[in-house]
PDB file of C-alpha atoms and ligand atoms in Angstrom:
ATOM      1  CA  MET K  16      57.953 -12.953  -1.655  1.00  0.00           C
ATOM      2  CA  GLU K  17      59.688 -16.067  -2.564  1.00  0.00           C
ATOM      3  CA  GLN K  18      57.359 -18.954  -3.801  1.00  0.00           C
ATOM      4  CA  ALA K  19      57.878 -21.347  -1.088  1.00  0.00           C
ATOM      5  CA  LEU K  20      56.863 -18.911   1.856  1.00  0.00           C
ATOM      6  CA  PHE K  21      53.824 -17.662  -0.516  1.00  0.00           C
ATOM      7  CA  GLU K  22      52.573 -21.518  -0.652  1.00  0.00           C
ATOM      8  CA  ARG K  23      53.574 -21.747   3.410  1.00  0.00           C
ATOM      9  CA  VAL K  24      51.396 -18.748   3.936  1.00  0.00           C
ATOM     10  CA  TYR K  25      48.786 -19.649   1.283  1.00  0.00           C
ATOM     11  CA  GLU K  26      48.205 -22.852   2.873  1.00  0.00           C
ATOM     12  CA  SER K  27      47.402 -21.104   6.626  1.00  0.00           C
ATOM     13  CA  VAL K  28      44.867 -19.327   4.402  1.00  0.00           C
ATOM     14  CA  VAL K  29      42.980 -22.357   2.604  1.00  0.00           C
ATOM     15  CA  ARG K  30      43.470 -23.843   6.391  1.00  0.00           C
ATOM     16  CA  ARG K  31      41.991 -20.841   8.102  1.00  0.00           C
ATOM     17  CA  GLU K  32      44.621 -21.455  10.438  1.00  0.00           C
ATOM     18  CA  PRO K  33      45.796 -18.324  12.170  1.00  0.00           C
ATOM     19  CA  THR K  34      49.611 -19.284  12.158  1.00  0.00           C
ATOM     20  CA  TYR K  35      50.489 -15.992  10.222  1.00  0.00           C
ATOM     21  CA  ASP K  36      48.029 -14.343  11.330  1.00  0.00           C
ATOM     22  CA  GLY K  37      49.828 -10.265  12.715  1.00  0.00           C
ATOM     23  CA  VAL K  38      52.208 -11.918  10.165  1.00  0.00           C
ATOM     24  CA  TYR K  39      50.876 -11.135   6.876  1.00  0.00           C
ATOM     25  CA  TYR K  40      47.960 -10.201   5.770  1.00  0.00           C
ATOM     26  CA  THR K  41      45.897 -11.111   2.820  1.00  0.00           C
ATOM     27  CA  ALA K  42      44.985  -8.997  -0.412  1.00  0.00           C
ATOM     28  CA  VAL K  43      42.130 -10.080  -2.463  1.00  0.00           C
ATOM     29  CA  LEU K  44      43.003  -8.627  -5.885  1.00  0.00           C
ATOM     30  CA  THR K  45      39.189  -9.261  -7.368  1.00  0.00           C
ATOM     31  CA  THR K  46      37.117  -7.818  -3.867  1.00  0.00           C
ATOM     32  CA  HIS K  47      39.946  -4.941  -2.793  1.00  0.00           C
ATOM     33  CA  ILE K  48      39.925  -5.969   0.488  1.00  0.00           C
ATOM     34  CA  VAL K  49      42.526  -7.070   2.618  1.00  0.00           C
ATOM     35  CA  CYS K  50      42.173 -10.309   5.007  1.00  0.00           C
ATOM     36  CA  ARG K  51      44.074 -12.137   8.432  1.00  0.00           C
ATOM     37  CA  PRO K  52      44.984 -15.204   6.767  1.00  0.00           C
ATOM     38  CA  SER K  53      42.900 -17.099   8.804  1.00  0.00           C
ATOM     39  CA  CYS K  54      39.493 -15.655   7.601  1.00  0.00           C
ATOM     40  CA  ARG K  55      36.791 -17.642   7.280  1.00  0.00           C
ATOM     41  CA  ALA K  56      35.606 -16.110   3.849  1.00  0.00           C
ATOM     42  CA  ARG K  57      35.739 -17.775   0.733  1.00  0.00           C
ATOM     43  CA  THR K  58      39.105 -18.643  -0.052  1.00  0.00           C
ATOM     44  CA  PRO K  59      40.666 -16.684  -2.735  1.00  0.00           C
ATOM     45  CA  LYS K  60      42.599 -18.314  -5.441  1.00  0.00           C
ATOM     46  CA  PRO K  61      46.267 -17.939  -5.449  1.00  0.00           C
ATOM     47  CA  GLY K  62      46.391 -16.114  -8.668  1.00  0.00           C
ATOM     48  CA  ASN K  63      44.309 -13.271  -6.879  1.00  0.00           C
ATOM     49  CA  VAL K  64      46.088 -12.884  -3.672  1.00  0.00           C
ATOM     50  CA  VAL K  65      49.381 -10.745  -2.150  1.00  0.00           C
ATOM     51  CA  PHE K  66      50.427 -11.071   0.844  1.00  0.00           C
ATOM     52  CA  TYR K  67      51.840  -7.810   2.837  1.00  0.00           C
ATOM     53  CA  GLU K  68      53.528  -7.606   6.355  1.00  0.00           C
ATOM     54  CA  SER K  69      51.951  -5.058   7.267  1.00  0.00           C
ATOM     55  CA  LEU K  70      48.210  -3.938   7.512  1.00  0.00           C
ATOM     56  CA  GLU K  71      49.078  -0.379   6.267  1.00  0.00           C
ATOM     57  CA  GLN K  72      50.982  -1.546   3.034  1.00  0.00           C
ATOM     58  CA  ALA K  73      47.802  -3.492   2.130  1.00  0.00           C
ATOM     59  CA  VAL K  74      45.272  -0.112   2.956  1.00  0.00           C
ATOM     60  CA  ALA K  75      48.056   2.188   0.941  1.00  0.00           C
ATOM     61  CA  ALA K  76      48.101  -0.188  -1.843  1.00  0.00           C
ATOM     62  CA  GLY K  77      44.239   0.434  -1.728  1.00  0.00           C
ATOM     63  CA  PHE K  78      42.720  -2.674  -0.160  1.00  0.00           C
ATOM     64  CA  ARG K  79      39.974  -2.250   2.800  1.00  0.00           C
ATOM     65  CA  PRO K  80      40.242  -4.182   5.271  1.00  0.00           C
ATOM     66  CA  CYS K  81      37.631  -7.206   6.161  1.00  0.00           C
ATOM     67  CA  LYS K  82      34.645  -6.401   8.078  1.00  0.00           C
ATOM     68  CA  ARG K  83      34.361 -10.231   8.932  1.00  0.00           C
ATOM     69  CA  CYS K  84      38.049 -10.662  10.132  1.00  0.00           C
ATOM     70  CA  ARG K  85      39.247  -7.065  11.254  1.00  0.00           C
ATOM     71  CA  PRO K  86      42.972  -7.422  10.533  1.00  0.00           C
ATOM     72  CA  GLU K  87      43.061  -3.832  12.304  1.00  0.00           C
ATOM     73  CA  GLU K  88      42.063  -5.757  15.525  1.00  0.00           C
ATOM     74  CA  GLY K  89      45.918  -6.903  16.053  1.00  0.00           C
ATOM     75  CA  GLY K  90      46.547  -9.969  14.521  1.00  0.00           C
ATOM     76  CA  VAL K  91      49.252 -11.340  17.085  1.00  0.00           C
ATOM     77  CA  LEU K  92      47.263 -14.454  18.843  1.00  0.00           C
ATOM     78  CA  ARG K  93      46.017 -14.440  22.419  1.00  0.00           C
ATOM     79  CA  PRO K  94      47.871 -16.507  24.792  1.00  0.00           C
ATOM     80  CA  ASP K  95      45.934 -19.792  25.215  1.00  0.00           C
ATOM     81  CA  ALA K  96      44.717 -19.359  28.532  1.00  0.00           C
ATOM     82  CA  VAL K  97      43.247 -15.913  27.300  1.00  0.00           C
ATOM     83  CA  LEU K  98      41.425 -17.931  24.397  1.00  0.00           C
ATOM     84  CA  ALA K  99      40.177 -20.837  26.470  1.00  0.00           C
ATOM     85  CA  ALA K 100      38.752 -18.518  29.132  1.00  0.00           C
ATOM     86  CA  GLU K 101      37.025 -16.715  26.339  1.00  0.00           C
ATOM     87  CA  ALA K 102      35.747 -19.748  24.955  1.00  0.00           C
ATOM     88  CA  ASP K 103      34.221 -20.364  28.628  1.00  0.00           C
ATOM     89  CA  GLN K 104      32.758 -17.292  28.894  1.00  0.00           C
ATOM     90  CA  LEU K 105      30.947 -17.872  25.146  1.00  0.00           C
ATOM     91  CA  MET K 106      29.677 -21.819  26.314  1.00  0.00           C
ATOM     92  CA  GLU K 107      28.561 -19.996  29.653  1.00  0.00           C
ATOM     93  CA  ALA K 108      26.414 -17.553  27.668  1.00  0.00           C
ATOM     94  CA  GLN K 109      24.979 -19.671  25.110  1.00  0.00           C
ATOM     95  CA  PHE K 110      24.524 -23.352  26.433  1.00  0.00           C
ATOM     96  CA  GLY K 111      20.733 -23.564  26.483  1.00  0.00           C
ATOM     97  CA  GLN K 112      21.219 -22.816  22.311  1.00  0.00           C
ATOM     98  CA  LYS K 113      22.806 -25.276  19.488  1.00  0.00           C
ATOM     99  CA  VAL K 114      26.270 -24.564  19.721  1.00  0.00           C
ATOM    100  CA  THR K 115      28.944 -26.009  17.191  1.00  0.00           C
ATOM    101  CA  LEU K 116      32.764 -25.812  17.636  1.00  0.00           C
ATOM    102  CA  GLU K 117      32.644 -24.426  14.605  1.00  0.00           C
ATOM    103  CA  MET K 118      30.534 -21.269  15.594  1.00  0.00           C
ATOM    104  CA  LEU K 119      32.635 -21.351  19.096  1.00  0.00           C
ATOM    105  CA  ALA K 120      35.677 -20.818  16.112  1.00  0.00           C
ATOM    106  CA  GLY K 121      33.819 -18.022  14.169  1.00  0.00           C
ATOM    107  CA  TRP K 122      32.844 -15.675  17.338  1.00  0.00           C
ATOM    108  CA  LEU K 123      36.638 -16.257  18.790  1.00  0.00           C
ATOM    109  CA  ARG K 124      38.447 -15.329  14.952  1.00  0.00           C
ATOM    110  CA  VAL K 125      40.343 -18.722  15.323  1.00  0.00           C
ATOM    111  CA  SER K 126      40.133 -21.695  13.496  1.00  0.00           C
ATOM    112  CA  PRO K 127      38.020 -25.037  14.596  1.00  0.00           C
ATOM    113  CA  PHE K 128      41.010 -26.409  14.828  1.00  0.00           C
ATOM    114  CA  HIS K 129      43.185 -24.266  16.743  1.00  0.00           C
ATOM    115  CA  LEU K 130      40.682 -23.220  19.141  1.00  0.00           C
ATOM    116  CA  GLN K 131      39.888 -27.806  20.097  1.00  0.00           C
ATOM    117  CA  ARG K 132      43.832 -28.280  20.369  1.00  0.00           C
ATOM    118  CA  THR K 133      44.612 -24.878  22.401  1.00  0.00           C
ATOM    119  CA  TYR K 134      41.197 -25.365  24.434  1.00  0.00           C
ATOM    120  CA  LYS K 135      42.020 -29.174  25.220  1.00  0.00           C
ATOM    121  CA  ARG K 136      45.857 -28.185  26.190  1.00  0.00           C
ATOM    122  CA  VAL K 137      44.487 -25.429  29.028  1.00  0.00           C
ATOM    123  CA  THR K 138      41.450 -27.562  30.210  1.00  0.00           C
ATOM    124  CA  GLY K 139      42.198 -31.009  29.849  1.00  0.00           C
ATOM    125  CA  ARG K 140      39.420 -31.397  27.485  1.00  0.00           C
ATOM    126  CA  SER K 141      37.211 -30.381  24.803  1.00  0.00           C
ATOM    127  CA  PRO K 142      34.725 -28.043  24.289  1.00  0.00           C
ATOM    128  CA  ALA K 143      32.082 -30.282  23.696  1.00  0.00           C
ATOM    129  CA  GLY K 144      32.602 -31.668  26.959  1.00  0.00           C
ATOM    130  CA  ARG K 145      32.679 -28.464  28.588  1.00  0.00           C
ATOM    131  CA  LEU K 146      29.192 -27.855  26.914  1.00  0.00           C
ATOM    132  CA  ASP K 147      27.821 -31.474  27.735  1.00  0.00           C
ATOM    133  CA  GLN K 148      28.610 -30.619  31.770  1.00  0.00           C
ATOM    134  CA  LEU K 149      27.455 -27.273  31.897  1.00  0.00           C
ATOM    135  CA  ARG K 150      23.790 -28.825  30.479  1.00  0.00           C
ATOM    136  CA  ILE K 151      23.727 -31.653  32.514  1.00  0.00           C
ATOM    137  CA  GLU K 152      24.782 -29.388  35.513  1.00  0.00           C
ATOM    138  CA  LYS K 153      21.576 -27.088  34.278  1.00  0.00           C
ATOM    139  CA  ALA K 154      19.343 -29.332  33.509  1.00  0.00           C
ATOM    140  CA  CYS K 155      19.796 -31.675  36.616  1.00  0.00           C
ATOM    141  CA  ALA K 156      18.938 -28.864  38.912  1.00  0.00           C
ATOM    142  CA  LEU K 157      16.026 -27.754  36.546  1.00  0.00           C
ATOM    143  CA  LEU K 158      14.568 -31.310  37.327  1.00  0.00           C
ATOM    144  CA  THR K 159      15.321 -31.438  41.360  1.00  0.00           C
ATOM    145  CA  ASP K 160      14.629 -27.544  41.280  1.00  0.00           C
ATOM    146  CA  THR K 161      11.561 -27.155  39.469  1.00  0.00           C
ATOM    147  CA  GLU K 162       8.464 -28.180  37.952  1.00  0.00           C
ATOM    148  CA  LEU K 163       9.236 -28.113  34.396  1.00  0.00           C
ATOM    149  CA  ALA K 164       8.376 -30.575  31.883  1.00  0.00           C
ATOM    150  CA  VAL K 165      10.917 -32.730  31.107  1.00  0.00           C
ATOM    151  CA  ALA K 166      10.690 -31.158  27.631  1.00  0.00           C
ATOM    152  CA  GLU K 167      11.059 -27.370  28.827  1.00  0.00           C
ATOM    153  CA  VAL K 168      14.194 -28.712  30.833  1.00  0.00           C
ATOM    154  CA  GLY K 169      15.437 -30.303  27.716  1.00  0.00           C
ATOM    155  CA  GLN K 170      14.918 -26.914  25.750  1.00  0.00           C
ATOM    156  CA  ALA K 171      16.793 -24.903  28.039  1.00  0.00           C
ATOM    157  CA  VAL K 172      19.539 -27.127  27.557  1.00  0.00           C
ATOM    158  CA  SER K 173      19.099 -26.884  23.673  1.00  0.00           C
ATOM    159  CA  PHE K 174      17.223 -29.928  22.947  1.00  0.00           C
ATOM    160  CA  ARG K 175      14.680 -29.730  20.622  1.00  0.00           C
ATOM    161  CA  GLY K 176      13.198 -32.744  21.203  1.00  0.00           C
ATOM    162  CA  PRO K 177      12.425 -34.809  24.689  1.00  0.00           C
ATOM    163  CA  SER K 178      13.378 -38.449  22.851  1.00  0.00           C
ATOM    164  CA  HIS K 179      17.099 -36.685  21.853  1.00  0.00           C
ATOM    165  CA  PHE K 180      17.206 -34.868  25.758  1.00  0.00           C
ATOM    166  CA  THR K 181      16.244 -38.386  27.650  1.00  0.00           C
ATOM    167  CA  ALA K 182      18.652 -40.132  25.342  1.00  0.00           C
ATOM    168  CA  TRP K 183      21.354 -37.936  25.593  1.00  0.00           C
ATOM    169  CA  PHE K 184      20.621 -37.357  29.557  1.00  0.00           C
ATOM    170  CA  THR K 185      20.311 -41.017  30.030  1.00  0.00           C
ATOM    171  CA  ARG K 186      23.744 -41.837  28.505  1.00  0.00           C
ATOM    172  CA  LYS K 187      25.628 -38.599  30.784  1.00  0.00           C
ATOM    173  CA  THR K 188      23.899 -39.395  34.011  1.00  0.00           C
ATOM    174  CA  GLY K 189      22.765 -43.107  33.884  1.00  0.00           C
ATOM    175  CA  LEU K 190      19.584 -42.169  34.813  1.00  0.00           C
ATOM    176  CA  PRO K 191      16.296 -40.899  32.675  1.00  0.00           C
ATOM    177  CA  PRO K 192      15.121 -37.388  33.471  1.00  0.00           C
ATOM    178  CA  THR K 193      11.811 -38.639  35.364  1.00  0.00           C
ATOM    179  CA  GLU K 194      13.914 -41.443  37.360  1.00  0.00           C
ATOM    180  CA  TYR K 195      16.428 -38.567  38.011  1.00  0.00           C
ATOM    181  CA  ARG K 196      14.140 -35.848  39.431  1.00  0.00           C
ATOM    182  CA  ALA K 197      11.904 -38.600  41.349  1.00  0.00           C
ATOM    183  CA  GLN K 198      15.377 -39.532  43.706  1.00  0.00           C
ATOM    184  CA  PHE K 199      16.973 -36.062  43.731  1.00  0.00           C
ATOM    185  CA  LYS K 200      13.561 -33.635  43.578  1.00  0.00           C
ATOM    186  CA  GLY K 201      14.631 -31.401  47.415  1.00  0.00           C
ATOM    187  CA  GLY K 202      15.384 -34.877  49.026  1.00  0.00           C
ATOM    188  CA  ILE K 203      11.427 -35.227  49.247  1.00  0.00           C
ATOM    189  CA  HIS K 204       9.152 -37.603  47.183  1.00  0.00           C
ATOM    190  CA  HIS K 205       6.051 -36.264  45.976  1.00  0.00           C
ATOM    191  CA  GLU K 206       3.021 -38.165  45.527  1.00  0.00           C
TER     192      GLU K 206
HETATM  193 ZN1   ZN X 328      38.535 -11.469   6.303  1.00  0.00          ZN
END
């Protein structure tokens, strides 16, 4: 591999970007493991890296596929819409817990940069914006349809502390949770 190309592919390793996933495989001489270029494990030094054009070549040379990035599972990038839909599924399943862009990207085995850009291009908003929306919808429903305390509603949408939840909810809806509940609960005002 010529030096300029090596540097370009190695740059994607440093940045953990999937540009060369499925095109080259990163074999690490010190660990005898072969990865996708976008692998999120520790970045190997350039002197310890050999790029192969196929996984078979790397395995034949004695490298084991990485358990973390699983280069054997086809390196070709998912179409953007599929990635966005997978991100949506994850967020709908996980919004009750703390979820960061890095966590999402790790689960989907892409770089945070790639996920953010792709998701926004497909859906018109960021993953963080979508998480906020899911949490607001759930919190509003819990406030109006249940007797859960505000702190419990906050916990159900990932907030540990009630004050943090109240500040966030007020910022997003324009009403504090208690007031939102008083105004909208079942259309009935409880004395
Ligand atoms: Zn790996």
